[in-house]
CSV table of C-alpha atoms in Angstrom, one decimal:
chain,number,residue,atom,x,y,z
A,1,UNK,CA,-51.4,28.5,-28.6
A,2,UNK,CA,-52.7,30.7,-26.5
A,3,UNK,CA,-51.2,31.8,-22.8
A,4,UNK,CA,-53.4,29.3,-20.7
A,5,UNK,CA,-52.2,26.8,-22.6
A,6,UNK,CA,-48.7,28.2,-21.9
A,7,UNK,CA,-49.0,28.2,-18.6
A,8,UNK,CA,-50.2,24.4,-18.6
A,9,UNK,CA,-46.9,23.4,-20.5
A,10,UNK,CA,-44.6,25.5,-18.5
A,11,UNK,CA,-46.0,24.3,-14.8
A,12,UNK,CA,-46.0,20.2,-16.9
A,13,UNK,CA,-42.7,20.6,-18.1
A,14,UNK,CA,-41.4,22.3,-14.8
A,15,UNK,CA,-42.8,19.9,-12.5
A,16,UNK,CA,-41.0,17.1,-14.5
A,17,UNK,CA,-37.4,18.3,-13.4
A,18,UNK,CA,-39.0,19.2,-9.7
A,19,UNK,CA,-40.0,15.9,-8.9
A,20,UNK,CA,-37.3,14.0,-11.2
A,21,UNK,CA,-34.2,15.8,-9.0
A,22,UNK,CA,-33.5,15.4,-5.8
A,23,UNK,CA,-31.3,18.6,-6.3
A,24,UNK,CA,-33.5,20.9,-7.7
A,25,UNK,CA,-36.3,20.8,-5.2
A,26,UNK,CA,-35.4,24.4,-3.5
A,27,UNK,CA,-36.9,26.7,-6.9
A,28,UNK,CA,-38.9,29.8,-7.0
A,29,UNK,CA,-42.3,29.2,-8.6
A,30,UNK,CA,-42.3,30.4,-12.2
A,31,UNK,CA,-44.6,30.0,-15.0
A,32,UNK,CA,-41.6,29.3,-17.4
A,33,UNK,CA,-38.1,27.7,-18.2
A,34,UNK,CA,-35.2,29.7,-18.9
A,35,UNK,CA,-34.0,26.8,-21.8
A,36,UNK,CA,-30.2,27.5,-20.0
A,37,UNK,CA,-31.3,26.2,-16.7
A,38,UNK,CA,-34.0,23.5,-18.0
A,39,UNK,CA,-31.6,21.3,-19.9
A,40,UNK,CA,-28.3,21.1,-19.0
A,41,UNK,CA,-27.2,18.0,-19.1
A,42,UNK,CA,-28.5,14.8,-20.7
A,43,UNK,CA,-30.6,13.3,-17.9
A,44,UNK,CA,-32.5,17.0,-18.5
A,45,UNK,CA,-33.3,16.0,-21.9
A,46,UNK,CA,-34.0,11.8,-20.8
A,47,UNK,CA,-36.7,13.6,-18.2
A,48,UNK,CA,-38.3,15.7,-20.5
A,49,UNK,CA,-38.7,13.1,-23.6
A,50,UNK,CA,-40.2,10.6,-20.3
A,51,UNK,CA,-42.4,13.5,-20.0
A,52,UNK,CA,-43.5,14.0,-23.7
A,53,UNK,CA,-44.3,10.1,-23.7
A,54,UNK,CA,-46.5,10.7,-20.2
A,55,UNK,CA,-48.2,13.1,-22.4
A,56,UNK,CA,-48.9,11.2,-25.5
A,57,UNK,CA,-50.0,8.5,-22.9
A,58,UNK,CA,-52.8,11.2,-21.4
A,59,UNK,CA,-56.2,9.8,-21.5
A,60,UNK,CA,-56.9,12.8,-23.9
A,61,UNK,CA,-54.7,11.4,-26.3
A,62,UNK,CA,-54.0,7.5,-26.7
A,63,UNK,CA,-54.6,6.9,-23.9
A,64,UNK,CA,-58.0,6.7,-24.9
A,65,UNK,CA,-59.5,9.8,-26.1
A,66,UNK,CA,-57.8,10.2,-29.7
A,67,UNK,CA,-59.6,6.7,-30.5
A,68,UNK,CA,-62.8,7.2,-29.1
A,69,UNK,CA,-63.4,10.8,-30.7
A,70,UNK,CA,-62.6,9.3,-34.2
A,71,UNK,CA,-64.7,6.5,-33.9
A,72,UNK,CA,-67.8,8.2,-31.6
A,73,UNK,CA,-68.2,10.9,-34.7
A,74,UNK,CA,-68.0,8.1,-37.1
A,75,UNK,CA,-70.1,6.2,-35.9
A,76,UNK,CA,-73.9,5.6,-37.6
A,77,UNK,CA,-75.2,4.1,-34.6
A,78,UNK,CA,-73.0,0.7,-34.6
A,79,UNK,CA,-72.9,1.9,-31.2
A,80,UNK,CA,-74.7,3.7,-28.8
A,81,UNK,CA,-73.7,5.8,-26.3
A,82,UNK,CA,-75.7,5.7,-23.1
A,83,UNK,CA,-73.3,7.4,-20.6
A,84,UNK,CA,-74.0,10.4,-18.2
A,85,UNK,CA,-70.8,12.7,-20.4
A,86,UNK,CA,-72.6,15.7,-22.3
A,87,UNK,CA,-69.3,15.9,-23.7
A,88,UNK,CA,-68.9,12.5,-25.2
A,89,UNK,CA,-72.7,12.7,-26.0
A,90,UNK,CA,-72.1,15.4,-27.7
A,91,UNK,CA,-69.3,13.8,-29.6
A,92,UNK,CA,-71.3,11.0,-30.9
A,93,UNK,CA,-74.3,12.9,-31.8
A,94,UNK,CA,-72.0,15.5,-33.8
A,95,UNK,CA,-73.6,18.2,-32.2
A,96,UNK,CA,-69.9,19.3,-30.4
A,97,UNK,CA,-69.8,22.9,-29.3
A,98,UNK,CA,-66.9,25.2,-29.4
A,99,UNK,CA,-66.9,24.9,-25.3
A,100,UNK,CA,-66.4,21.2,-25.4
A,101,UNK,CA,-63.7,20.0,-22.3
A,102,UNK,CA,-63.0,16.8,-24.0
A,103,UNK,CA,-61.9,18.4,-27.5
A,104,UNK,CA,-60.8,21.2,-25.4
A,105,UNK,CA,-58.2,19.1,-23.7
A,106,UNK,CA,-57.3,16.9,-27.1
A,107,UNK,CA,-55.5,20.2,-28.3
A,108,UNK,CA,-54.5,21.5,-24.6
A,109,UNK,CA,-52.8,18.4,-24.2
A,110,UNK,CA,-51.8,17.6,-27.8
A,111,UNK,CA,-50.1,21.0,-27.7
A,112,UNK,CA,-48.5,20.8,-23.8
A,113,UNK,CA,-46.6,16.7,-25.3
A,114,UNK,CA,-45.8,19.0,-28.7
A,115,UNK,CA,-43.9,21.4,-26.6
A,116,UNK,CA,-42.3,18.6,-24.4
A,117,UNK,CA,-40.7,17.3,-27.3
A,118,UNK,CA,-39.6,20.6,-29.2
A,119,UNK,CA,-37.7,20.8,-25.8
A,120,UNK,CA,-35.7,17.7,-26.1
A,121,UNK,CA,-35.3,18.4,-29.8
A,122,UNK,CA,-33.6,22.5,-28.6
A,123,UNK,CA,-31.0,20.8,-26.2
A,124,UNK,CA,-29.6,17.5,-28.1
A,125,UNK,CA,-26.5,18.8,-28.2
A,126,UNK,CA,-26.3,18.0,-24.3
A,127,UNK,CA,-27.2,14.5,-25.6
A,128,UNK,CA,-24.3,12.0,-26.1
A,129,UNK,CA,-23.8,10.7,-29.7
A,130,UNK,CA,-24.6,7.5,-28.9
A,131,UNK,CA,-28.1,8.5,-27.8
A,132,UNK,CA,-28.5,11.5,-29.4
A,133,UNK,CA,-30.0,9.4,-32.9
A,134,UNK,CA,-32.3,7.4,-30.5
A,135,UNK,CA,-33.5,10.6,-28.6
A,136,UNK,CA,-34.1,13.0,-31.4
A,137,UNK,CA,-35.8,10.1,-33.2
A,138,UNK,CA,-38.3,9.3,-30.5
A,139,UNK,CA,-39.2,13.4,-29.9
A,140,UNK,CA,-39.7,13.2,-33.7
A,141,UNK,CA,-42.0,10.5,-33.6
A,142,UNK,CA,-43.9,11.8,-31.2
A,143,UNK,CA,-44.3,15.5,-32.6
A,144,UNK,CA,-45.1,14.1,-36.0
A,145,UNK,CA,-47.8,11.6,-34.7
A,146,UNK,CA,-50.0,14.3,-32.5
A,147,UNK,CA,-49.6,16.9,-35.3
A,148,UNK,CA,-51.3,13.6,-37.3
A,149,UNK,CA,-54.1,13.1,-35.1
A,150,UNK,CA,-54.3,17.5,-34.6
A,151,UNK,CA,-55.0,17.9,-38.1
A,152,UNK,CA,-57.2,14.9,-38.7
A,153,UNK,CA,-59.6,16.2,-35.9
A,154,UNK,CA,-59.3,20.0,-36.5
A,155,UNK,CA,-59.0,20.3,-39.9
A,156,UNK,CA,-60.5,19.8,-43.3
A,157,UNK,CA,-59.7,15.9,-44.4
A,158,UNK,CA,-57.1,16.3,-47.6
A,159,UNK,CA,-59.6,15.5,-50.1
A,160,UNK,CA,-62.0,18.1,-48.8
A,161,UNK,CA,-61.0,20.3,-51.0
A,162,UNK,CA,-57.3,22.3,-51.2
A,163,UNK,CA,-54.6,21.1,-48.7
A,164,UNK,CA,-52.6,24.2,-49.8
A,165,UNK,CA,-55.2,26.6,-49.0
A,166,UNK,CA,-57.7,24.7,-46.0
A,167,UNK,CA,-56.7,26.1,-42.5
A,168,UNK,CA,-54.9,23.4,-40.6
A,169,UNK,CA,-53.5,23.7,-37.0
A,170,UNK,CA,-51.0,25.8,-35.3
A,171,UNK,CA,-47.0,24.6,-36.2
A,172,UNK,CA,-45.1,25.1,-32.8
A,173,UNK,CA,-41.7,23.5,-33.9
A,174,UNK,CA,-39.7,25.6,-31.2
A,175,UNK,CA,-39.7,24.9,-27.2
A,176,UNK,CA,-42.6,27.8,-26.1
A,177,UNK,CA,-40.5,29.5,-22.9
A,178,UNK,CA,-42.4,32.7,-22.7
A,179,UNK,CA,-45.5,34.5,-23.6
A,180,UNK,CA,-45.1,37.1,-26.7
A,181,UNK,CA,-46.9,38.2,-29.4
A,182,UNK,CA,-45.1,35.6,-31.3
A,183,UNK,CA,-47.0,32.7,-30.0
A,184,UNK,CA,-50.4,33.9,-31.0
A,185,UNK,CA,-50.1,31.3,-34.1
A,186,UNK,CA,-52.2,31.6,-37.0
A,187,UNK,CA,-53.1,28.1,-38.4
A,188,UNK,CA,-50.9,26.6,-41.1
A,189,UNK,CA,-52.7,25.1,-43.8
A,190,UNK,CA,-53.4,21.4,-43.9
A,191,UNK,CA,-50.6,21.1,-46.4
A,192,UNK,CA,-48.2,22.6,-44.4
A,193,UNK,CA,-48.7,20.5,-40.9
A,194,UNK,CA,-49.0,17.4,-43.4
A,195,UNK,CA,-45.4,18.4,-44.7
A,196,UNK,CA,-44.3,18.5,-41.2
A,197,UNK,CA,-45.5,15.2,-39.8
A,198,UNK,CA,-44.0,13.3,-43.1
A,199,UNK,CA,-41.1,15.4,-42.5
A,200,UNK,CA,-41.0,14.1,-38.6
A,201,UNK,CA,-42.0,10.7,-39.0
A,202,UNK,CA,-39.5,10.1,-41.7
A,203,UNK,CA,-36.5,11.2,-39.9
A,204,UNK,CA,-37.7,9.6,-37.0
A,205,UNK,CA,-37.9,5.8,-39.1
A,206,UNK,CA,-34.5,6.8,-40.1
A,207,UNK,CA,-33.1,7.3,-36.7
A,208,UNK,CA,-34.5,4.6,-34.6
A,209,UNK,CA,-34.0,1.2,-33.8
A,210,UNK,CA,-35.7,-1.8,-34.4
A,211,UNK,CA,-36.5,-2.5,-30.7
A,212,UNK,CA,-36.1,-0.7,-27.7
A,213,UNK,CA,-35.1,-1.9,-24.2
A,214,UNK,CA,-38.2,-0.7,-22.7
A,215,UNK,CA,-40.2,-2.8,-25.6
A,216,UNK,CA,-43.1,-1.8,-27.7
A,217,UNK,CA,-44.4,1.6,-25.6
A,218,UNK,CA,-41.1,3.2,-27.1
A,219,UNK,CA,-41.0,4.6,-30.9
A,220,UNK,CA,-39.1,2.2,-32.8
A,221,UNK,CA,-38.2,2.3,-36.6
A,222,UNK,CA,-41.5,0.0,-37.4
A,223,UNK,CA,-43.7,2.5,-35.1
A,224,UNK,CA,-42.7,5.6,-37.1
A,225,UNK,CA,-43.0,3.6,-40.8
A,226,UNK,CA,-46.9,2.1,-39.5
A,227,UNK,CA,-47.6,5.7,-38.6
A,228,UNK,CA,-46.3,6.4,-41.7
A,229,UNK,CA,-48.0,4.1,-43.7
A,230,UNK,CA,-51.3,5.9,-41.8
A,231,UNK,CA,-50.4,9.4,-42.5
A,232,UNK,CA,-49.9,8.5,-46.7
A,233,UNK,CA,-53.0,6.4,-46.8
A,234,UNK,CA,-55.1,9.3,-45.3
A,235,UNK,CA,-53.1,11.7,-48.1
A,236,UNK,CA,-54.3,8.9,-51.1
A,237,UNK,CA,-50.5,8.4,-51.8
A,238,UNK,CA,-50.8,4.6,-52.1
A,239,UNK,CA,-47.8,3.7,-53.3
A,240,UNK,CA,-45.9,5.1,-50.2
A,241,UNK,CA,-48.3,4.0,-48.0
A,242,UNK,CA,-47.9,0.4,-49.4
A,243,UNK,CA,-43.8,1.0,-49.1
A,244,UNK,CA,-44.1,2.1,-45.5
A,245,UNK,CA,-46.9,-1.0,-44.4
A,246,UNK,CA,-44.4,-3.4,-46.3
A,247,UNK,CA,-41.3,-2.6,-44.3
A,248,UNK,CA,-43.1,-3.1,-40.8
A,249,UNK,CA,-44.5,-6.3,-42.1
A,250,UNK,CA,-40.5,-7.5,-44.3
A,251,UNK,CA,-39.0,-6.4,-41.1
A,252,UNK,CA,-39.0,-9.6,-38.9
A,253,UNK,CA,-39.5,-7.5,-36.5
A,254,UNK,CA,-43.8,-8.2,-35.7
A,255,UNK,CA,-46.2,-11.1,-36.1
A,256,UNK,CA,-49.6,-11.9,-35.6
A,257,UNK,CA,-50.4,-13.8,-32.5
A,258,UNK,CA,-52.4,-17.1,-33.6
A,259,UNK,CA,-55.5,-16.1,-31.4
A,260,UNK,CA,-57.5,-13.3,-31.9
A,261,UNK,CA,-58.3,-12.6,-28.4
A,262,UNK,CA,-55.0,-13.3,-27.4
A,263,UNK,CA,-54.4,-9.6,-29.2
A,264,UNK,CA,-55.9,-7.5,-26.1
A,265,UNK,CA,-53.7,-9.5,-23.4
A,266,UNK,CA,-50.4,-7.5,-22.6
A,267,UNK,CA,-49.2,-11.1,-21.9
A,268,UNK,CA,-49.2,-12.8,-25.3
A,269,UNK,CA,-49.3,-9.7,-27.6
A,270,UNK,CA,-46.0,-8.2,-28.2
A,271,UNK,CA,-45.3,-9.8,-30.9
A,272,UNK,CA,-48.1,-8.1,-33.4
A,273,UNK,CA,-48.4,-4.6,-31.5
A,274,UNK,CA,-46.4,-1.8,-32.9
A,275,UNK,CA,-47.1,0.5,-30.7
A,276,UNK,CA,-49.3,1.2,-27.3
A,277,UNK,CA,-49.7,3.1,-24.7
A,278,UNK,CA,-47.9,1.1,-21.2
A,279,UNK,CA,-50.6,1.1,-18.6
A,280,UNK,CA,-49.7,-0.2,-15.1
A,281,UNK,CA,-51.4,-0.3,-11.7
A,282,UNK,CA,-49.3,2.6,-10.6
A,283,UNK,CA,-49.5,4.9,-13.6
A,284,UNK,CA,-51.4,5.3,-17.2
A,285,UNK,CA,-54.8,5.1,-17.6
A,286,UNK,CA,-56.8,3.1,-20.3
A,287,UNK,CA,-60.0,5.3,-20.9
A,288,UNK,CA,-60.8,2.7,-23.9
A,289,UNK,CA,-61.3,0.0,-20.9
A,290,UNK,CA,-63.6,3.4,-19.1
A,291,UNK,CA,-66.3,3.7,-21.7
A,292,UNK,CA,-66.1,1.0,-23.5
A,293,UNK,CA,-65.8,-2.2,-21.1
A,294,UNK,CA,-68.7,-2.9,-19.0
A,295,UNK,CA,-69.0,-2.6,-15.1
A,296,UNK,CA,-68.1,-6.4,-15.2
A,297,UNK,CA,-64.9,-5.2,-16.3
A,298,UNK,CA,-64.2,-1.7,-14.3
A,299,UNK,CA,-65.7,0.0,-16.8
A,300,UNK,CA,-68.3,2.1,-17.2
A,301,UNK,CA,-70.6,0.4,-19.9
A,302,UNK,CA,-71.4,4.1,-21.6
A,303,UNK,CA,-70.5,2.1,-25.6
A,304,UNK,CA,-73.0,-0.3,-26.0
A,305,UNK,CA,-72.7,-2.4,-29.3
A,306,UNK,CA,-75.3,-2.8,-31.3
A,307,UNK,CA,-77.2,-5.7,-33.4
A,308,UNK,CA,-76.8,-3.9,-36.5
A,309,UNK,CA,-72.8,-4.1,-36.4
A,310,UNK,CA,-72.7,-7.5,-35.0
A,311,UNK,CA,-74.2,-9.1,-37.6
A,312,UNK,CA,-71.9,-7.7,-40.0
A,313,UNK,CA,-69.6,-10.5,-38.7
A,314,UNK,CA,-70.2,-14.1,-40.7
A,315,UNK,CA,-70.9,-17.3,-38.8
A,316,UNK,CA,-67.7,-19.0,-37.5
A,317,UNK,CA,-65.4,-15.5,-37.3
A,318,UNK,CA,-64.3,-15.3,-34.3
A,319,UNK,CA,-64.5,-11.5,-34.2
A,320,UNK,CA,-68.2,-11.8,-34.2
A,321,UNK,CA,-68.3,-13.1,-31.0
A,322,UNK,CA,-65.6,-11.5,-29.3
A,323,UNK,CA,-68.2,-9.2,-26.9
A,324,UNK,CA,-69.6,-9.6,-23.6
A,325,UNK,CA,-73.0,-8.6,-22.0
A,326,UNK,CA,-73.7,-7.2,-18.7
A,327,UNK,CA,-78.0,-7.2,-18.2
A,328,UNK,CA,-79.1,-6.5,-22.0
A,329,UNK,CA,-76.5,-4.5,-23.2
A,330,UNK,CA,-73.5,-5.9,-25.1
A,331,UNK,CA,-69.8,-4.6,-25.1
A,332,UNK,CA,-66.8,-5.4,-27.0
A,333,UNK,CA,-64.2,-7.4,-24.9
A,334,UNK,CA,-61.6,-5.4,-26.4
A,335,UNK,CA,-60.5,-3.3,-23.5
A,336,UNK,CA,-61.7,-5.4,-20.4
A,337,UNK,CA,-58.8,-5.1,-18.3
A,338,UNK,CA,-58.5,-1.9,-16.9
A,339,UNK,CA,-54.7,-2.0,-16.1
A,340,UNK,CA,-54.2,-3.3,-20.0
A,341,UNK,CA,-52.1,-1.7,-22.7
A,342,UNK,CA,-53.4,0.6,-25.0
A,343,UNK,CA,-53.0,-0.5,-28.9
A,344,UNK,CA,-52.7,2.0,-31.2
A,345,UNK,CA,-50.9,0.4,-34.1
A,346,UNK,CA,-50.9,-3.2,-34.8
A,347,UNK,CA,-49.4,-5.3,-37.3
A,348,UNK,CA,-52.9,-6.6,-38.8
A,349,UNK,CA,-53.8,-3.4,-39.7
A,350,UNK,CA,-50.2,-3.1,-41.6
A,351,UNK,CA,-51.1,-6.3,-43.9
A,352,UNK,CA,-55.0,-4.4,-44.8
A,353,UNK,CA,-53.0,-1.1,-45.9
A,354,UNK,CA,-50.9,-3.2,-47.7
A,355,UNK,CA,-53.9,-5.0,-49.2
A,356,UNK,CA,-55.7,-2.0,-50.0
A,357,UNK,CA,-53.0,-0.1,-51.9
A,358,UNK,CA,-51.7,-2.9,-53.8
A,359,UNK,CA,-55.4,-3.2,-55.0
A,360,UNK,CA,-55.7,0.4,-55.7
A,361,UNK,CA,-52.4,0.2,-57.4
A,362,UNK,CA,-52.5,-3.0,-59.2
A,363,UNK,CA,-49.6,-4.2,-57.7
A,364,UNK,CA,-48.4,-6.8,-55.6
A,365,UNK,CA,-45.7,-5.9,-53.2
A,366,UNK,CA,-44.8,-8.5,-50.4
A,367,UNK,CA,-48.1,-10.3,-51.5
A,368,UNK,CA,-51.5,-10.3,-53.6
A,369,UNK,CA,-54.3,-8.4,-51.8
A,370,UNK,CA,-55.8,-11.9,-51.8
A,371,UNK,CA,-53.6,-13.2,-49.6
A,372,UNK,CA,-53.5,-10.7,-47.4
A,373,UNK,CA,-56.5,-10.2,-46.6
A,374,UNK,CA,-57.0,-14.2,-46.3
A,375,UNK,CA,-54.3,-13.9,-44.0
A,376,UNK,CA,-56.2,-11.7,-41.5
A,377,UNK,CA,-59.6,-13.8,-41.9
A,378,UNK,CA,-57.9,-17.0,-41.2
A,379,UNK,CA,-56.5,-16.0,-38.2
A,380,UNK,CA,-60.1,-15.2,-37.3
A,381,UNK,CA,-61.5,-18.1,-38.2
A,382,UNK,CA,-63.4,-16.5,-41.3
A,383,UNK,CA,-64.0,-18.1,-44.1
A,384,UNK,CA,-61.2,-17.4,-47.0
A,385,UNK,CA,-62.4,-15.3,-49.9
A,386,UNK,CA,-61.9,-15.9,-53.0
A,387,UNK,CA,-61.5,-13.4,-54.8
A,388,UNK,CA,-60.9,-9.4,-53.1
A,389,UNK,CA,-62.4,-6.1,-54.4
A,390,UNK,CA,-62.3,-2.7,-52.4
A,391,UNK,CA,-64.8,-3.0,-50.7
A,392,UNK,CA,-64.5,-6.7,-49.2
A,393,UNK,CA,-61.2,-4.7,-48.2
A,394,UNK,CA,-62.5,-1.9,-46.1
A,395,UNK,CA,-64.9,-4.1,-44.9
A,396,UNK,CA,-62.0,-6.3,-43.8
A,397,UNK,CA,-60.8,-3.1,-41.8
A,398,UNK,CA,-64.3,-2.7,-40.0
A,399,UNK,CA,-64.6,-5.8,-38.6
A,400,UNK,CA,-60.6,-6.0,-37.4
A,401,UNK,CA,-59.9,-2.5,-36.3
A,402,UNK,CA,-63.6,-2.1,-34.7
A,403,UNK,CA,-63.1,0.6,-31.4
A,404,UNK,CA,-59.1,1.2,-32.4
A,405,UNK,CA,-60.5,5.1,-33.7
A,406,UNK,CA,-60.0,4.6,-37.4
A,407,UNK,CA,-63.6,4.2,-38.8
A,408,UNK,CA,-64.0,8.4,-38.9
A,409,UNK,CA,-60.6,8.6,-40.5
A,410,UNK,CA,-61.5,5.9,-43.0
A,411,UNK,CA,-65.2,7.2,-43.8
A,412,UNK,CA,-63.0,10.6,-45.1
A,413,UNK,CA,-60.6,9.2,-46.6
A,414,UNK,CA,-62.6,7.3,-48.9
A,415,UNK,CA,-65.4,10.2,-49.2
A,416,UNK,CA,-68.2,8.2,-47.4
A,417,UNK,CA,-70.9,8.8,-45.1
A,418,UNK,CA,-71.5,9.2,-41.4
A,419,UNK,CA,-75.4,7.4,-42.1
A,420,UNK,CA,-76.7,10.1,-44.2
A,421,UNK,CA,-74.1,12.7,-43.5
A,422,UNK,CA,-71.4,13.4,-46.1
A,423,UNK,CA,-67.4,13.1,-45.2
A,424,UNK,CA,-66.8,16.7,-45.7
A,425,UNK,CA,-69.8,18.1,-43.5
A,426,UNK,CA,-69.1,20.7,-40.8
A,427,UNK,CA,-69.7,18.9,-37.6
A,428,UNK,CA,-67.5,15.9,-39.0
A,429,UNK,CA,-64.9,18.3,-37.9
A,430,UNK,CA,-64.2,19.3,-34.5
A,431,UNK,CA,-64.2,22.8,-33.5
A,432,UNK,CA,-61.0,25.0,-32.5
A,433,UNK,CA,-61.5,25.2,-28.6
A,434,UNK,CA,-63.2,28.3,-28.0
A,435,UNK,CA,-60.7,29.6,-25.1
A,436,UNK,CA,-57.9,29.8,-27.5
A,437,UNK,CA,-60.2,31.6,-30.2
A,438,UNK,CA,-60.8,34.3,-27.7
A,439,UNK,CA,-57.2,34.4,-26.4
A,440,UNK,CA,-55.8,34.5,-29.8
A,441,UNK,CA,-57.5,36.7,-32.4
A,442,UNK,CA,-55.3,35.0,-35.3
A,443,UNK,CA,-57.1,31.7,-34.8
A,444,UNK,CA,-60.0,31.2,-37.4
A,445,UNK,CA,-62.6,29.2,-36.0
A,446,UNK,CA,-63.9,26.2,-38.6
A,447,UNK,CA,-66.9,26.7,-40.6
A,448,UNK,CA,-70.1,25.7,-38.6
A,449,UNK,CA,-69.3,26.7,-35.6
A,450,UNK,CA,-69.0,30.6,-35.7
């Protein structure tokens, strides 16, 4: 991390306590916390882990930007994008460069939520043992998933060849209160900062409640075990990643709404999504509903579905028909309301993981992949299969998880293509910001972009 970034998370993380207490409005302007005077008691620590989630929210993050960036590199022209960003151009084109603002601010922002939660994880010993499990368990979850989506974007995949050896990101796992030599990080392999999200995550499953008061924009046991089941799939450990998919789904705790549109209303959804992103009038910001949703719906109709991935839906699903069009151009109805939710783990895509391994694996945990996957398709009015194979499977997760940012992860996972370009090529993977390679002369910048 370098010190701009620093200063960012200090001035965040200050202005949290400055405009949380009345008390503590009279400060000197600083660039940095003394921990002793930060987090004292345990409102402190509440504040700050509010914060971290205000973070993760960040349109940079999922609140839109994590899932556009995976699916805008993936894409092979399902889509097109016909907006007036160089930057997102630039994303779906593969042609990003090192000065990128919108990759720039994935880490700058990724890192500043990282640091919020290392803070609440230094002081939970102001926490009260009653909270302290819930506490340290949502921090968790939240470090663990951004390190998740860090390493996906910056990194080598963990097929492309040696986790152990393959330059990951940065591991900041203490609260970053001043500027020394010491935080000019060299990246950890992608071993290492896959260690440390398992590590995260699982603790945090193990910590966590069911449900939380606040509902499903909260980490709750099933939200750390989908992103769980994510983390192993992406690592080819199938077996776990079926273990983790089948608790969410043997929980009791989720189920899948009877109407497929009915998914993308914040008023009939809670029972299927896991986890989202709480957007209101007053605060959050769905940039999913920006790009993505057409003027017709306050957006700004830049993602403009094609023919090509249309037709990939059969007659009678009702996913097929589930866009709009504004003039000629056609949009998915996804994220039309600009004040809604944002998804970013649902219970459908639990029962495909589940399919999937269990296929790979020749096993049939909870249920046959059959059934599974039948159970998906009827809900969308598709006709039942008959018989499954891999591919009717990730096909499956196309045409259910369209615009939710997994088609890049899924392309690399499974060694496919971006159209004629191979999983592991250089511009698959997104550059190290170039301010933090000339701030910190430890970073190595990714092959392809030197």
């Amino acid at each position: 991390m370098n010190s701009s970034i620093k200063q960012w998370l200090f001035v965040g993380v200050f202005g949290l306590f400055v405009t949380a207490c009345d008390n503590r409005l009279n400060v000197e302007p600083t660039q940095s916390i003394e921990q002793s005077q930060a987090l004292n008691t345990e409102q402190d620590v509440q504040i700050t882990l509010t914060g971290a989630y205000d973070g993760l929210s960040d349109v940079n993050l999922y609140g839109g930007g994590i899932q556009y960036i995976g699916d805008l590199t993936g894409d092979n022209r399902d889509v097109v994008f016909a907006g007036t960003y160089a930057t997102i151009d630039e994303i779906w084109r593969k042609t990003v460069t090192t000065s990128n603002t919108v990759t720039r601010d994935f880490w700058l922002d990724g890192y500043n939520a990282i640091n919020r939660t290392n803070s609440v994880l230094s002081a939970l010993t102001k926490v009260s043992e009653a909270n302290r499990g819930s506490i340290e368990g949502q921090a968790l979850f939240i470090r663990g998933a951004l390190y998740f989506e860090l390493v996906k974007a910056f990194s080598k995949s963990w097929n492309d060849g040696t986790p152990t050896a393959n330059p990951g990101v940065p591991l900041v796992l203490t609260p970053t209160t001043s500027v020394t030599d010491a935080d000019y990080r060299a990246r950890n392999t992608v071993a290492e900062v896959y260690t440390q999200v398992l590590n995260d995550l699982t603790k945090a499953e193990s910590l966590l409640p069911a449900t939380q008061s606040g509902g499903n924009g909260f980490a709750t046991k099933g939200a750390a075990a989908a992103i769980l089941a994510r983390v192993y799939l992406q690592q080819q450990n199938f077996a776990a990643a079926r273990d983790a998919a089948n608790r969410v789904i043997t929980s009791g705790t989720y189920s899948l709404v009877s109407d497929f549109a009915d998914v993308f209303k914040d008023a009939t959804n809670a029972s299927e999504i896991i986890f989202k992103i709480i957007v209101t009038d007053q605060d959050g910001a769905n940039d999913l509903n920006t790009f993505y949703a057409s003027s017709l719906n306050q957006g700004r109709g830049d993602v403009r579905v094609q023919t090509k991935f249309r037709q990939l839906y059969a007659t009678g699903d009702v996913r097929g028909t589930f866009f709009n069009t504004a003039g000629q151009n056609t949009f998915t109805s996804k994220f039309n309301d600009q004040y809604g939710d944002v998804p970013v783990v649902r219970l459908a895509e639990m029962y495909l993981v589940r399919a999937e391994t269990n296929l790979r694996l020749n096993t049939a945990v909870g249920a046959t992949p059959l059934a599974d996957v039948n159970l998906i398709r009827n809900r969308a009015k598709a006709t039942a299969l008959t018989t499954v194979d891999l591919a009717a499977i990730l096909l499956e997760r196309r045409l259910e998880l369209a615009f939710e940012g997994q088609q890049l992860a899924d392309i690399k996972r499974t060694a496919g293509t971006v159209g004629t370009v191979a999983y592991n090529a250089n511009n698959l993977v997104l550059p190290i910001p170039q301010r933090e390679i000339d701030t910190n002369k430890n970073l190595v910048q990714n092959p392809g972009y030197n």
